PDB file of C-alpha atoms and ligand atoms in Angstrom:
ATOM      1  CA  UNK A  31      17.898-230.442 199.784  1.00 53.00           C
ATOM      2  CA  UNK A  32      21.176-232.063 198.439  1.00 59.00           C
ATOM      3  CA  UNK A  33      21.304-235.098 196.651  1.00 68.00           C
ATOM      4  CA  UNK A  34      22.948-238.058 198.550  1.00 87.00           C
ATOM      5  CA  UNK A  35      26.397-238.769 197.582  1.00 95.00           C
ATOM      6  CA  UNK A  36      27.894-242.241 196.335  1.00 97.00           C
ATOM      7  CA  UNK A  37      28.790-244.670 198.915  1.00 96.00           C
ATOM      8  CA  UNK A  38      32.078-245.598 196.879  1.00 96.00           C
ATOM      9  CA  UNK A  39      33.514-242.458 195.661  1.00 96.00           C
ATOM     10  CA  UNK A  40      31.509-239.578 197.021  1.00 89.00           C
ATOM     11  CA  UNK A  41      30.390-238.231 193.578  1.00 96.00           C
ATOM     12  CA  UNK A  42      26.690-237.265 193.249  1.00 96.00           C
ATOM     13  CA  UNK A  43      24.485-240.295 193.553  1.00 97.00           C
ATOM     14  CA  UNK A  44      21.937-241.180 190.979  1.00 96.00           C
ATOM     15  CA  UNK A  45      20.418-244.157 192.740  1.00 96.00           C
ATOM     16  CA  UNK A  46      19.926-245.285 196.069  1.00 95.00           C
ATOM     17  CA  UNK A  47      19.777-249.472 196.527  1.00 93.00           C
ATOM     18  CA  UNK A  48      17.200-249.324 199.592  1.00 89.00           C
ATOM     19  CA  UNK A  49      17.445-253.292 200.136  1.00 87.00           C
ATOM     20  CA  UNK A  50      21.232-252.671 200.942  1.00 90.00           C
ATOM     21  CA  UNK A  51      21.169-249.165 202.043  1.00 91.00           C
ATOM     22  CA  UNK A  52      23.713-247.941 199.690  1.00 95.00           C
ATOM     23  CA  UNK A  53      23.809-245.006 197.161  1.00 96.00           C
ATOM     24  CA  UNK A  54      25.509-245.025 193.779  1.00 97.00           C
ATOM     25  CA  UNK A  55      26.937-242.688 191.105  1.00 97.00           C
ATOM     26  CA  UNK A  56      26.275-243.642 187.268  1.00 97.00           C
ATOM     27  CA  UNK A  57      29.904-245.247 187.135  1.00 97.00           C
ATOM     28  CA  UNK A  58      29.761-247.104 190.476  1.00 98.00           C
ATOM     29  CA  UNK A  59      26.136-248.216 189.765  1.00 98.00           C
ATOM     30  CA  UNK A  60      27.220-249.832 186.273  1.00 97.00           C
ATOM     31  CA  UNK A  61      30.312-251.339 187.876  1.00 97.00           C
ATOM     32  CA  UNK A  62      28.269-252.796 190.819  1.00 97.00           C
ATOM     33  CA  UNK A  63      25.575-254.320 188.629  1.00 97.00           C
ATOM     34  CA  UNK A  64      28.105-255.841 186.008  1.00 96.00           C
ATOM     35  CA  UNK A  65      29.987-257.371 189.020  1.00 96.00           C
ATOM     36  CA  UNK A  66      26.557-258.737 190.385  1.00 96.00           C
ATOM     37  CA  UNK A  67      25.789-260.476 187.279  1.00 96.00           C
ATOM     38  CA  UNK A  68      29.469-261.772 187.095  1.00 95.00           C
ATOM     39  CA  UNK A  69      28.949-263.352 190.624  1.00 96.00           C
ATOM     40  CA  UNK A  70      25.590-264.738 189.709  1.00 96.00           C
ATOM     41  CA  UNK A  71      27.067-266.462 186.679  1.00 95.00           C
ATOM     42  CA  UNK A  72      29.931-268.067 188.729  1.00 94.00           C
ATOM     43  CA  UNK A  73      27.683-269.084 191.869  1.00 94.00           C
ATOM     44  CA  UNK A  74      25.451-270.903 189.427  1.00 94.00           C
ATOM     45  CA  UNK A  75      28.317-272.155 187.462  1.00 94.00           C
ATOM     46  CA  UNK A  76      26.366-270.951 184.230  1.00 95.00           C
ATOM     47  CA  UNK A  77      29.166-270.530 181.667  1.00 94.00           C
ATOM     48  CA  UNK A  78      32.265-272.190 180.447  1.00 92.00           C
ATOM     49  CA  UNK A  79      35.329-270.946 178.824  1.00 91.00           C
ATOM     50  CA  UNK A  80      34.303-272.269 175.558  1.00 93.00           C
ATOM     51  CA  UNK A  81      30.769-271.897 175.422  1.00 95.00           C
ATOM     52  CA  UNK A  82      28.857-270.981 172.237  1.00 97.00           C
ATOM     53  CA  UNK A  83      25.953-268.892 173.874  1.00 97.00           C
ATOM     54  CA  UNK A  84      22.684-268.306 172.091  1.00 98.00           C
ATOM     55  CA  UNK A  85      21.365-265.199 173.532  1.00 98.00           C
ATOM     56  CA  UNK A  86      17.638-264.170 173.479  1.00 98.00           C
ATOM     57  CA  UNK A  87      17.554-260.558 172.112  1.00 97.00           C
ATOM     58  CA  UNK A  88      13.900-258.871 171.442  1.00 94.00           C
ATOM     59  CA  UNK A  89      15.066-255.597 171.493  1.00 94.00           C
ATOM     60  CA  UNK A  90      13.931-254.608 175.262  1.00 94.00           C
ATOM     61  CA  UNK A  91      16.041-253.117 177.922  1.00 94.00           C
ATOM     62  CA  UNK A  92      16.475-256.720 179.648  1.00 96.00           C
ATOM     63  CA  UNK A  93      17.764-258.538 176.556  1.00 97.00           C
ATOM     64  CA  UNK A  94      20.176-255.520 175.326  1.00 97.00           C
ATOM     65  CA  UNK A  95      21.473-255.127 178.814  1.00 97.00           C
ATOM     66  CA  UNK A  96      22.314-258.968 178.853  1.00 97.00           C
ATOM     67  CA  UNK A  97      23.775-258.939 175.347  1.00 97.00           C
ATOM     68  CA  UNK A  98      26.134-256.076 176.197  1.00 97.00           C
ATOM     69  CA  UNK A  99      27.215-257.451 179.753  1.00 96.00           C
ATOM     70  CA  UNK A 100      27.834-260.862 177.975  1.00 96.00           C
ATOM     71  CA  UNK A 101      29.699-259.372 175.223  1.00 95.00           C
ATOM     72  CA  UNK A 102      32.039-257.492 178.113  1.00 93.00           C
ATOM     73  CA  UNK A 103      32.442-260.960 179.530  1.00 90.00           C
ATOM     74  CA  UNK A 104      33.305-262.630 176.451  1.00 86.00           C
ATOM     75  CA  UNK A 105      36.264-260.428 175.914  1.00 84.00           C
ATOM     76  CA  UNK A 106      38.047-262.387 178.709  1.00 83.00           C
ATOM     77  CA  UNK A 107      36.984-265.893 176.957  1.00 82.00           C
ATOM     78  CA  UNK A 108      38.407-265.919 173.345  1.00 80.00           C
ATOM     79  CA  UNK A 109      37.250-269.476 172.963  1.00 83.00           C
ATOM     80  CA  UNK A 110      33.711-268.497 173.608  1.00 90.00           C
ATOM     81  CA  UNK A 111      31.152-267.362 171.114  1.00 95.00           C
ATOM     82  CA  UNK A 112      27.903-265.284 171.339  1.00 97.00           C
ATOM     83  CA  UNK A 113      24.981-265.294 168.824  1.00 98.00           C
ATOM     84  CA  UNK A 114      21.736-263.560 168.828  1.00 98.00           C
ATOM     85  CA  UNK A 115      18.320-265.097 168.265  1.00 98.00           C
ATOM     86  CA  UNK A 116      15.233-262.869 167.986  1.00 97.00           C
ATOM     87  CA  UNK A 117      11.883-264.110 167.551  1.00 97.00           C
ATOM     88  CA  UNK A 118       9.380-262.549 165.321  1.00 97.00           C
ATOM     89  CA  UNK A 119       5.921-263.479 167.117  1.00 95.00           C
ATOM     90  CA  UNK A 120       4.012-261.401 164.474  1.00 95.00           C
ATOM     91  CA  UNK A 121       2.801-258.701 166.522  1.00 94.00           C
ATOM     92  CA  UNK A 122       2.037-255.849 163.982  1.00 92.00           C
ATOM     93  CA  UNK A 123       3.309-252.356 164.955  1.00 89.00           C
ATOM     94  CA  UNK A 124       5.184-253.644 167.965  1.00 90.00           C
ATOM     95  CA  UNK A 125       7.659-256.421 166.904  1.00 91.00           C
ATOM     96  CA  UNK A 126       9.085-254.902 163.694  1.00 90.00           C
ATOM     97  CA  UNK A 127      10.223-251.818 165.605  1.00 91.00           C
ATOM     98  CA  UNK A 128      11.812-253.944 168.217  1.00 93.00           C
ATOM     99  CA  UNK A 129      13.353-256.360 165.518  1.00 95.00           C
ATOM    100  CA  UNK A 130      14.867-253.211 163.871  1.00 95.00           C
ATOM    101  CA  UNK A 131      16.342-252.255 167.075  1.00 96.00           C
ATOM    102  CA  UNK A 132      17.691-255.501 167.944  1.00 97.00           C
ATOM    103  CA  UNK A 133      19.197-255.654 164.471  1.00 97.00           C
ATOM    104  CA  UNK A 134      21.115-252.333 164.725  1.00 97.00           C
ATOM    105  CA  UNK A 135      22.520-253.304 168.333  1.00 96.00           C
ATOM    106  CA  UNK A 136      23.726-256.695 167.188  1.00 97.00           C
ATOM    107  CA  UNK A 137      25.291-254.656 164.231  1.00 97.00           C
ATOM    108  CA  UNK A 138      26.763-252.427 166.604  1.00 96.00           C
ATOM    109  CA  UNK A 139      28.366-255.175 168.860  1.00 95.00           C
ATOM    110  CA  UNK A 140      29.507-257.180 165.854  1.00 95.00           C
ATOM    111  CA  UNK A 141      27.245-260.099 166.610  1.00 96.00           C
ATOM    112  CA  UNK A 142      25.609-262.346 164.284  1.00 97.00           C
ATOM    113  CA  UNK A 143      21.768-262.165 164.594  1.00 97.00           C
ATOM    114  CA  UNK A 144      19.241-265.141 163.630  1.00 97.00           C
ATOM    115  CA  UNK A 145      15.599-264.203 163.312  1.00 97.00           C
ATOM    116  CA  UNK A 146      13.042-266.971 163.695  1.00 97.00           C
ATOM    117  CA  UNK A 147       9.388-266.338 163.166  1.00 97.00           C
ATOM    118  CA  UNK A 148       6.154-267.987 164.374  1.00 96.00           C
ATOM    119  CA  UNK A 149       4.832-267.825 160.842  1.00 96.00           C
ATOM    120  CA  UNK A 150       7.457-270.182 159.665  1.00 95.00           C
ATOM    121  CA  UNK A 151       7.914-272.366 162.628  1.00 94.00           C
ATOM    122  CA  UNK A 152       4.126-272.688 163.820  1.00 93.00           C
ATOM    123  CA  UNK A 153       2.210-271.399 160.731  1.00 93.00           C
ATOM    124  CA  UNK A 154       0.341-268.750 162.681  1.00 93.00           C
ATOM    125  CA  UNK A 155       1.084-265.308 164.782  1.00 94.00           C
ATOM    126  CA  UNK A 156       0.231-263.771 168.029  1.00 94.00           C
ATOM    127  CA  UNK A 157      -1.937-261.332 166.141  1.00 93.00           C
ATOM    128  CA  UNK A 158      -4.136-264.134 164.691  1.00 92.00           C
ATOM    129  CA  UNK A 159      -4.038-266.317 167.730  1.00 89.00           C
ATOM    130  CA  UNK A 160      -5.359-263.408 169.833  1.00 87.00           C
ATOM    131  CA  UNK A 161      -8.588-263.266 167.613  1.00 81.00           C
ATOM    132  CA  UNK A 162      -9.291-267.106 168.076  1.00 81.00           C
ATOM    133  CA  UNK A 163     -10.713-267.218 171.267  1.00 74.00           C
ATOM    134  CA  UNK A 164      -8.580-270.132 172.461  1.00 72.00           C
ATOM    135  CA  UNK A 165      -9.742-269.987 176.054  1.00 75.00           C
ATOM    136  CA  UNK A 166      -5.864-268.951 177.141  1.00 80.00           C
ATOM    137  CA  UNK A 167      -4.375-265.475 176.955  1.00 83.00           C
ATOM    138  CA  UNK A 168      -2.110-264.651 173.808  1.00 87.00           C
ATOM    139  CA  UNK A 169       0.714-264.413 176.239  1.00 88.00           C
ATOM    140  CA  UNK A 170       0.392-268.254 177.326  1.00 86.00           C
ATOM    141  CA  UNK A 171       0.643-269.331 173.811  1.00 89.00           C
ATOM    142  CA  UNK A 172       3.449-266.610 173.084  1.00 93.00           C
ATOM    143  CA  UNK A 173       5.729-267.663 176.014  1.00 91.00           C
ATOM    144  CA  UNK A 174       5.414-271.402 175.322  1.00 92.00           C
ATOM    145  CA  UNK A 175       6.087-270.857 171.368  1.00 94.00           C
ATOM    146  CA  UNK A 176       9.015-268.403 172.162  1.00 95.00           C
ATOM    147  CA  UNK A 177      10.796-270.947 174.141  1.00 91.00           C
ATOM    148  CA  UNK A 178      10.421-273.441 171.543  1.00 92.00           C
ATOM    149  CA  UNK A 179      11.585-271.227 168.792  1.00 95.00           C
ATOM    150  CA  UNK A 180      14.543-270.075 170.513  1.00 95.00           C
ATOM    151  CA  UNK A 181      15.559-273.704 171.520  1.00 92.00           C
ATOM    152  CA  UNK A 182      15.094-274.540 167.694  1.00 92.00           C
ATOM    153  CA  UNK A 183      17.278-271.689 166.545  1.00 95.00           C
ATOM    154  CA  UNK A 184      19.790-272.496 169.410  1.00 96.00           C
ATOM    155  CA  UNK A 185      19.968-276.167 168.263  1.00 93.00           C
ATOM    156  CA  UNK A 186      20.341-275.348 164.759  1.00 94.00           C
ATOM    157  CA  UNK A 187      23.258-272.989 165.445  1.00 95.00           C
ATOM    158  CA  UNK A 188      24.967-275.595 167.237  1.00 96.00           C
ATOM    159  CA  UNK A 189      24.923-273.653 170.602  1.00 97.00           C
ATOM    160  CA  UNK A 190      25.893-275.077 173.646  1.00 96.00           C
ATOM    161  CA  UNK A 191      23.950-272.572 175.990  1.00 96.00           C
ATOM    162  CA  UNK A 192      20.689-270.444 175.757  1.00 97.00           C
ATOM    163  CA  UNK A 193      20.702-267.238 177.793  1.00 97.00           C
ATOM    164  CA  UNK A 194      17.553-265.383 178.594  1.00 97.00           C
ATOM    165  CA  UNK A 195      17.176-261.979 180.116  1.00 97.00           C
ATOM    166  CA  UNK A 196      14.834-262.721 182.985  1.00 97.00           C
ATOM    167  CA  UNK A 197      15.451-260.432 185.764  1.00 97.00           C
ATOM    168  CA  UNK A 198      14.540-260.519 189.512  1.00 97.00           C
ATOM    169  CA  UNK A 199      10.962-259.144 188.951  1.00 97.00           C
ATOM    170  CA  UNK A 200      10.253-261.491 186.259  1.00 96.00           C
ATOM    171  CA  UNK A 201      11.341-264.465 188.217  1.00 96.00           C
ATOM    172  CA  UNK A 202       9.503-263.844 191.532  1.00 97.00           C
ATOM    173  CA  UNK A 203       6.360-262.939 189.591  1.00 96.00           C
ATOM    174  CA  UNK A 204       6.340-266.326 187.795  1.00 94.00           C
ATOM    175  CA  UNK A 205       6.925-268.305 191.013  1.00 94.00           C
ATOM    176  CA  UNK A 206       3.723-266.404 192.606  1.00 95.00           C
ATOM    177  CA  UNK A 207       1.914-266.946 189.176  1.00 93.00           C
ATOM    178  CA  UNK A 208       2.667-270.763 189.018  1.00 90.00           C
ATOM    179  CA  UNK A 209       1.804-271.109 192.507  1.00 91.00           C
ATOM    180  CA  UNK A 210      -1.501-269.504 192.120  1.00 93.00           C
ATOM    181  CA  UNK A 211      -2.030-271.866 189.048  1.00 88.00           C
ATOM    182  CA  UNK A 212      -1.259-274.597 191.308  1.00 88.00           C
ATOM    183  CA  UNK A 213       1.815-275.858 189.192  1.00 83.00           C
ATOM    184  CA  UNK A 214       4.944-276.620 191.417  1.00 78.00           C
ATOM    185  CA  UNK A 215       6.654-278.500 188.375  1.00 75.00           C
ATOM    186  CA  UNK A 216       6.820-274.937 186.543  1.00 78.00           C
ATOM    187  CA  UNK A 217       8.269-273.474 189.750  1.00 80.00           C
ATOM    188  CA  UNK A 218      11.028-275.570 189.642  1.00 75.00           C
ATOM    189  CA  UNK A 219      11.576-275.420 185.862  1.00 75.00           C
ATOM    190  CA  UNK A 220      12.025-271.595 186.191  1.00 79.00           C
ATOM    191  CA  UNK A 221      15.355-272.005 187.896  1.00 87.00           C
ATOM    192  CA  UNK A 222      18.314-269.747 187.389  1.00 92.00           C
ATOM    193  CA  UNK A 223      19.859-272.735 185.442  1.00 92.00           C
ATOM    194  CA  UNK A 224      17.629-275.492 183.685  1.00 88.00           C
ATOM    195  CA  UNK A 225      20.424-278.285 182.621  1.00 83.00           C
ATOM    196  CA  UNK A 226      19.545-281.808 181.843  1.00 76.00           C
ATOM    197  CA  UNK A 227      22.253-284.164 183.331  1.00 70.00           C
ATOM    198  CA  UNK A 228      21.725-286.470 180.294  1.00 70.00           C
ATOM    199  CA  UNK A 229      22.765-283.681 177.997  1.00 71.00           C
ATOM    200  CA  UNK A 230      19.772-284.148 175.843  1.00 70.00           C
ATOM    201  CA  UNK A 231      18.467-280.699 176.146  1.00 80.00           C
ATOM    202  CA  UNK A 232      20.331-277.353 175.740  1.00 90.00           C
ATOM    203  CA  UNK A 233      20.968-275.664 179.080  1.00 93.00           C
ATOM    204  CA  UNK A 234      19.071-272.216 179.785  1.00 94.00           C
ATOM    205  CA  UNK A 235      20.692-269.690 182.045  1.00 96.00           C
ATOM    206  CA  UNK A 236      19.526-266.424 183.357  1.00 97.00           C
ATOM    207  CA  UNK A 237      22.316-264.099 184.292  1.00 97.00           C
ATOM    208  CA  UNK A 238      20.082-261.469 185.349  1.00 98.00           C
ATOM    209  CA  UNK A 239      17.942-263.209 187.606  1.00 97.00           C
ATOM    210  CA  UNK A 240      19.168-261.256 190.597  1.00 97.00           C
ATOM    211  CA  UNK A 241      18.871-257.835 189.162  1.00 97.00           C
ATOM    212  CA  UNK A 242      15.519-255.951 190.078  1.00 97.00           C
ATOM    213  CA  UNK A 243      13.949-254.598 186.812  1.00 96.00           C
ATOM    214  CA  UNK A 244      14.233-250.945 187.682  1.00 96.00           C
ATOM    215  CA  UNK A 245      18.144-251.593 187.951  1.00 97.00           C
ATOM    216  CA  UNK A 246      18.056-252.928 184.496  1.00 97.00           C
ATOM    217  CA  UNK A 247      16.087-249.939 183.272  1.00 96.00           C
ATOM    218  CA  UNK A 248      18.594-247.579 184.915  1.00 97.00           C
ATOM    219  CA  UNK A 249      21.823-249.618 183.653  1.00 97.00           C
ATOM    220  CA  UNK A 250      20.189-249.348 179.908  1.00 96.00           C
ATOM    221  CA  UNK A 251      19.468-245.697 180.531  1.00 96.00           C
ATOM    222  CA  UNK A 252      22.553-244.843 181.679  1.00 96.00           C
ATOM    223  CA  UNK A 253      24.707-246.742 179.037  1.00 96.00           C
ATOM    224  CA  UNK A 254      22.825-245.374 176.589  1.00 95.00           C
ATOM    225  CA  UNK A 255      21.108-248.303 174.833  1.00 93.00           C
ATOM    226  CA  UNK A 256      18.468-247.587 172.384  1.00 90.00           C
ATOM    227  CA  UNK A 257      15.701-250.077 173.550  1.00 87.00           C
ATOM    228  CA  UNK A 258      12.093-250.379 172.689  1.00 87.00           C
ATOM    229  CA  UNK A 259       9.881-248.810 175.372  1.00 80.00           C
ATOM    230  CA  UNK A 260       6.335-249.329 173.904  1.00 85.00           C
ATOM    231  CA  UNK A 261       4.275-252.065 175.644  1.00 87.00           C
ATOM    232  CA  UNK A 262       2.920-255.189 173.896  1.00 90.00           C
ATOM    233  CA  UNK A 263      -0.632-254.738 172.834  1.00 91.00           C
ATOM    234  CA  UNK A 264      -1.556-258.218 173.801  1.00 90.00           C
ATOM    235  CA  UNK A 265       0.265-257.839 176.887  1.00 82.00           C
ATOM    236  CA  UNK A 266      -2.575-257.661 179.566  1.00 76.00           C
ATOM    237  CA  UNK A 267      -2.071-260.795 181.921  1.00 78.00           C
ATOM    238  CA  UNK A 268      -4.443-259.650 184.675  1.00 83.00           C
ATOM    239  CA  UNK A 269      -2.959-262.071 187.250  1.00 90.00           C
ATOM    240  CA  UNK A 270       0.538-261.323 186.614  1.00 91.00           C
ATOM    241  CA  UNK A 271      -0.386-257.463 186.834  1.00 91.00           C
ATOM    242  CA  UNK A 272      -1.851-258.037 190.176  1.00 95.00           C
ATOM    243  CA  UNK A 273       1.043-259.940 191.433  1.00 97.00           C
ATOM    244  CA  UNK A 274       3.430-257.256 189.978  1.00 96.00           C
ATOM    245  CA  UNK A 275       1.370-254.562 191.972  1.00 96.00           C
ATOM    246  CA  UNK A 276       1.629-256.639 195.100  1.00 97.00           C
ATOM    247  CA  UNK A 277       5.163-257.538 195.037  1.00 98.00           C
ATOM    248  CA  UNK A 278       6.075-253.693 194.279  1.00 97.00           C
ATOM    249  CA  UNK A 279       4.134-252.557 197.081  1.00 97.00           C
ATOM    250  CA  UNK A 280       5.628-255.216 199.411  1.00 97.00           C
ATOM    251  CA  UNK A 281       9.198-254.094 198.179  1.00 96.00           C
ATOM    252  CA  UNK A 282       8.325-250.467 198.864  1.00 94.00           C
ATOM    253  CA  UNK A 283       7.102-251.049 202.451  1.00 96.00           C
ATOM    254  CA  UNK A 284       9.846-253.822 203.247  1.00 95.00           C
ATOM    255  CA  UNK A 285      12.747-253.569 201.069  1.00 93.00           C
ATOM    256  CA  UNK A 286      14.363-257.012 200.057  1.00 94.00           C
ATOM    257  CA  UNK A 287      11.159-258.864 199.736  1.00 97.00           C
ATOM    258  CA  UNK A 288      11.930-259.893 196.077  1.00 97.00           C
ATOM    259  CA  UNK A 289      15.110-261.528 197.058  1.00 96.00           C
ATOM    260  CA  UNK A 290      13.719-263.129 200.188  1.00 97.00           C
ATOM    261  CA  UNK A 291      11.066-264.868 197.951  1.00 96.00           C
ATOM    262  CA  UNK A 292      13.732-265.661 195.500  1.00 96.00           C
ATOM    263  CA  UNK A 293      15.697-267.349 198.161  1.00 95.00           C
ATOM    264  CA  UNK A 294      13.152-269.257 199.596  1.00 95.00           C
ATOM    265  CA  UNK A 295      11.962-270.462 196.348  1.00 94.00           C
ATOM    266  CA  UNK A 296      15.562-271.657 195.564  1.00 92.00           C
ATOM    267  CA  UNK A 297      15.455-273.804 198.548  1.00 91.00           C
ATOM    268  CA  UNK A 298      12.212-275.242 197.742  1.00 88.00           C
ATOM    269  CA  UNK A 299      13.449-276.303 194.464  1.00 85.00           C
ATOM    270  CA  UNK A 300      16.268-278.285 195.824  1.00 84.00           C
ATOM    271  CA  UNK A 301      13.587-279.973 197.977  1.00 84.00           C
ATOM    272  CA  UNK A 302      11.593-280.358 194.654  1.00 77.00           C
ATOM    273  CA  UNK A 303      14.568-281.580 192.777  1.00 75.00           C
ATOM    274  CA  UNK A 304      14.888-284.645 194.884  1.00 78.00           C
ATOM    275  CA  UNK A 305      11.418-286.014 194.216  1.00 75.00           C
ATOM    276  CA  UNK A 306      11.160-285.009 190.566  1.00 65.00           C
ATOM    277  CA  UNK A 307      14.611-284.666 189.050  1.00 64.00           C
ATOM    278  CA  UNK A 308      14.805-282.573 185.650  1.00 60.00           C
ATOM    279  CA  UNK A 309      16.637-285.970 184.288  1.00 57.00           C
ATOM    280  CA  UNK A 310      13.226-287.449 184.636  1.00 68.00           C
ATOM    281  CA  UNK A 311      11.824-285.314 181.804  1.00 74.00           C
ATOM    282  CA  UNK A 312      10.603-287.048 178.749  1.00 81.00           C
ATOM    283  CA  UNK A 313      10.997-286.197 175.052  1.00 85.00           C
ATOM    284  CA  UNK A 314       7.857-284.856 173.434  1.00 89.00           C
ATOM    285  CA  UNK A 315       6.340-287.920 171.363  1.00 93.00           C
ATOM    286  CA  UNK A 316       5.633-285.401 168.464  1.00 92.00           C
ATOM    287  CA  UNK A 317       8.698-283.167 168.556  1.00 88.00           C
ATOM    288  CA  UNK A 318      11.223-284.638 170.862  1.00 85.00           C
ATOM    289  CA  UNK A 319      11.398-281.551 173.129  1.00 82.00           C
ATOM    290  CA  UNK A 320      11.666-281.724 176.922  1.00 77.00           C
ATOM    291  CA  UNK A 321       8.214-282.370 178.673  1.00 82.00           C
ATOM    292  CA  UNK A 322       7.185-283.755 182.082  1.00 77.00           C
ATOM    293  CA  UNK A 323       4.109-285.439 180.120  1.00 84.00           C
ATOM    294  CA  UNK A 324       3.987-287.254 176.603  1.00 90.00           C
ATOM    295  CA  UNK A 325       3.247-284.140 174.473  1.00 92.00           C
ATOM    296  CA  UNK A 326       5.180-281.027 175.127  1.00 89.00           C
ATOM    297  CA  UNK A 327       2.884-277.634 175.859  1.00 88.00           C
ATOM    298  CA  UNK A 328       3.545-276.163 172.266  1.00 91.00           C
ATOM    299  CA  UNK A 329       2.335-279.576 170.798  1.00 93.00           C
ATOM    300  CA  UNK A 330      -0.896-279.671 172.658  1.00 92.00           C
ATOM    301  CA  UNK A 331      -1.390-275.853 171.947  1.00 90.00           C
ATOM    302  CA  UNK A 332      -0.602-276.186 168.407  1.00 90.00           C
ATOM    303  CA  UNK A 333      -2.940-279.525 168.239  1.00 90.00           C
ATOM    304  CA  UNK A 334      -5.791-277.242 169.824  1.00 87.00           C
ATOM    305  CA  UNK A 335      -5.191-274.463 167.363  1.00 86.00           C
ATOM    306  CA  UNK A 336      -5.643-276.886 164.404  1.00 83.00           C
ATOM    307  CA  UNK A 337      -8.714-278.533 165.917  1.00 76.00           C
TER     308      UNK A 337
HETATM  309 FE1  SF4 B 475       3.876-262.296 173.650  1.00 89.09          FE
HETATM  310 FE2  SF4 B 475       2.501-261.489 175.786  1.00 89.09          FE
HETATM  311 FE3  SF4 B 475       5.039-260.556 175.581  1.00 89.09          FE
HETATM  312 FE4  SF4 B 475       3.153-259.558 173.810  1.00 89.09          FE
HETATM  313  S1  SF4 B 475       3.169-259.236 176.122  1.00 89.09           S
HETATM  314  S2  SF4 B 475       5.240-260.391 173.452  1.00 89.09           S
HETATM  315  S3  SF4 B 475       1.633-261.514 173.646  1.00 89.09           S
HETATM  316  S4  SF4 B 475       4.336-262.772 175.908  1.00 89.09           S
HETATM  317 ZN1   ZN B 476      30.733-243.616 192.558  1.00 89.09          ZN
HETATM  318 ZN1   ZN B 477       6.463-281.138 171.243  1.00 89.09          ZN
END
């Protein structure tokens, strides 16, 4: 059996996008993905010509793809600036390697890299927290602390935007996860762009939110990026794993399922925004970060750890 040919140039195809019924050679695939990210950025008005973007770079395929794509885009906007922020959660044998990969990638691209650690910011590490039986998974703590660490570093740098590398799969998994946790507020907060109309909190953007995970992997692979492929030893969220498997099965049987879920969620967010606008967020009484409550999640968690 011969391989399919590229729909756009007739070269040998390396990938078929089932949800669109088109095949790509390596070159056309990379071009199509870059164009798609460009369109996402424009559609959601994610970037301005003079932004200083703080990009969260972990050393994984998603963040290295994002960093490379934003650098490509930046060449058209001489007044913009990009700084990488890497977070050291304190996960022995895992994060050390990823940080080194991130460091080398930033060096190669000529991007300044700032590293912040949970140890310095919160006085603890994910390895330590995982042994404390705190009633939540290490990922729960880790995710909340990472958001806070990136926010702190971005503010310190004087950045105007924070870019994170969440892909389509991350996004729709999180939607279902939050629905199953009964938390509509979080469904709203995980939108592709989260901006505070009062300008008190830094705008967060997710330029890869419309790219399926397997396409990010393929892009990183075809681009020859060196990225960390080892999984985190604490990353075993049972519910998220079930949701991931369910969504992958649905996508396989019904191509386009993930996009449909994302679009439906976008519509729901618009409705939710009318009843609970982001502008109504409070400042955490302890640290000043945005929160719908009196204390932000990170401060609540830090209180629980200290008690
Ligand atoms: Fe943190 Fe969980 Fe990711 Fe590991 S898998 S780095 S614990 S969020
Ligand atoms: Zn082609
Ligand atoms: Zn707080």
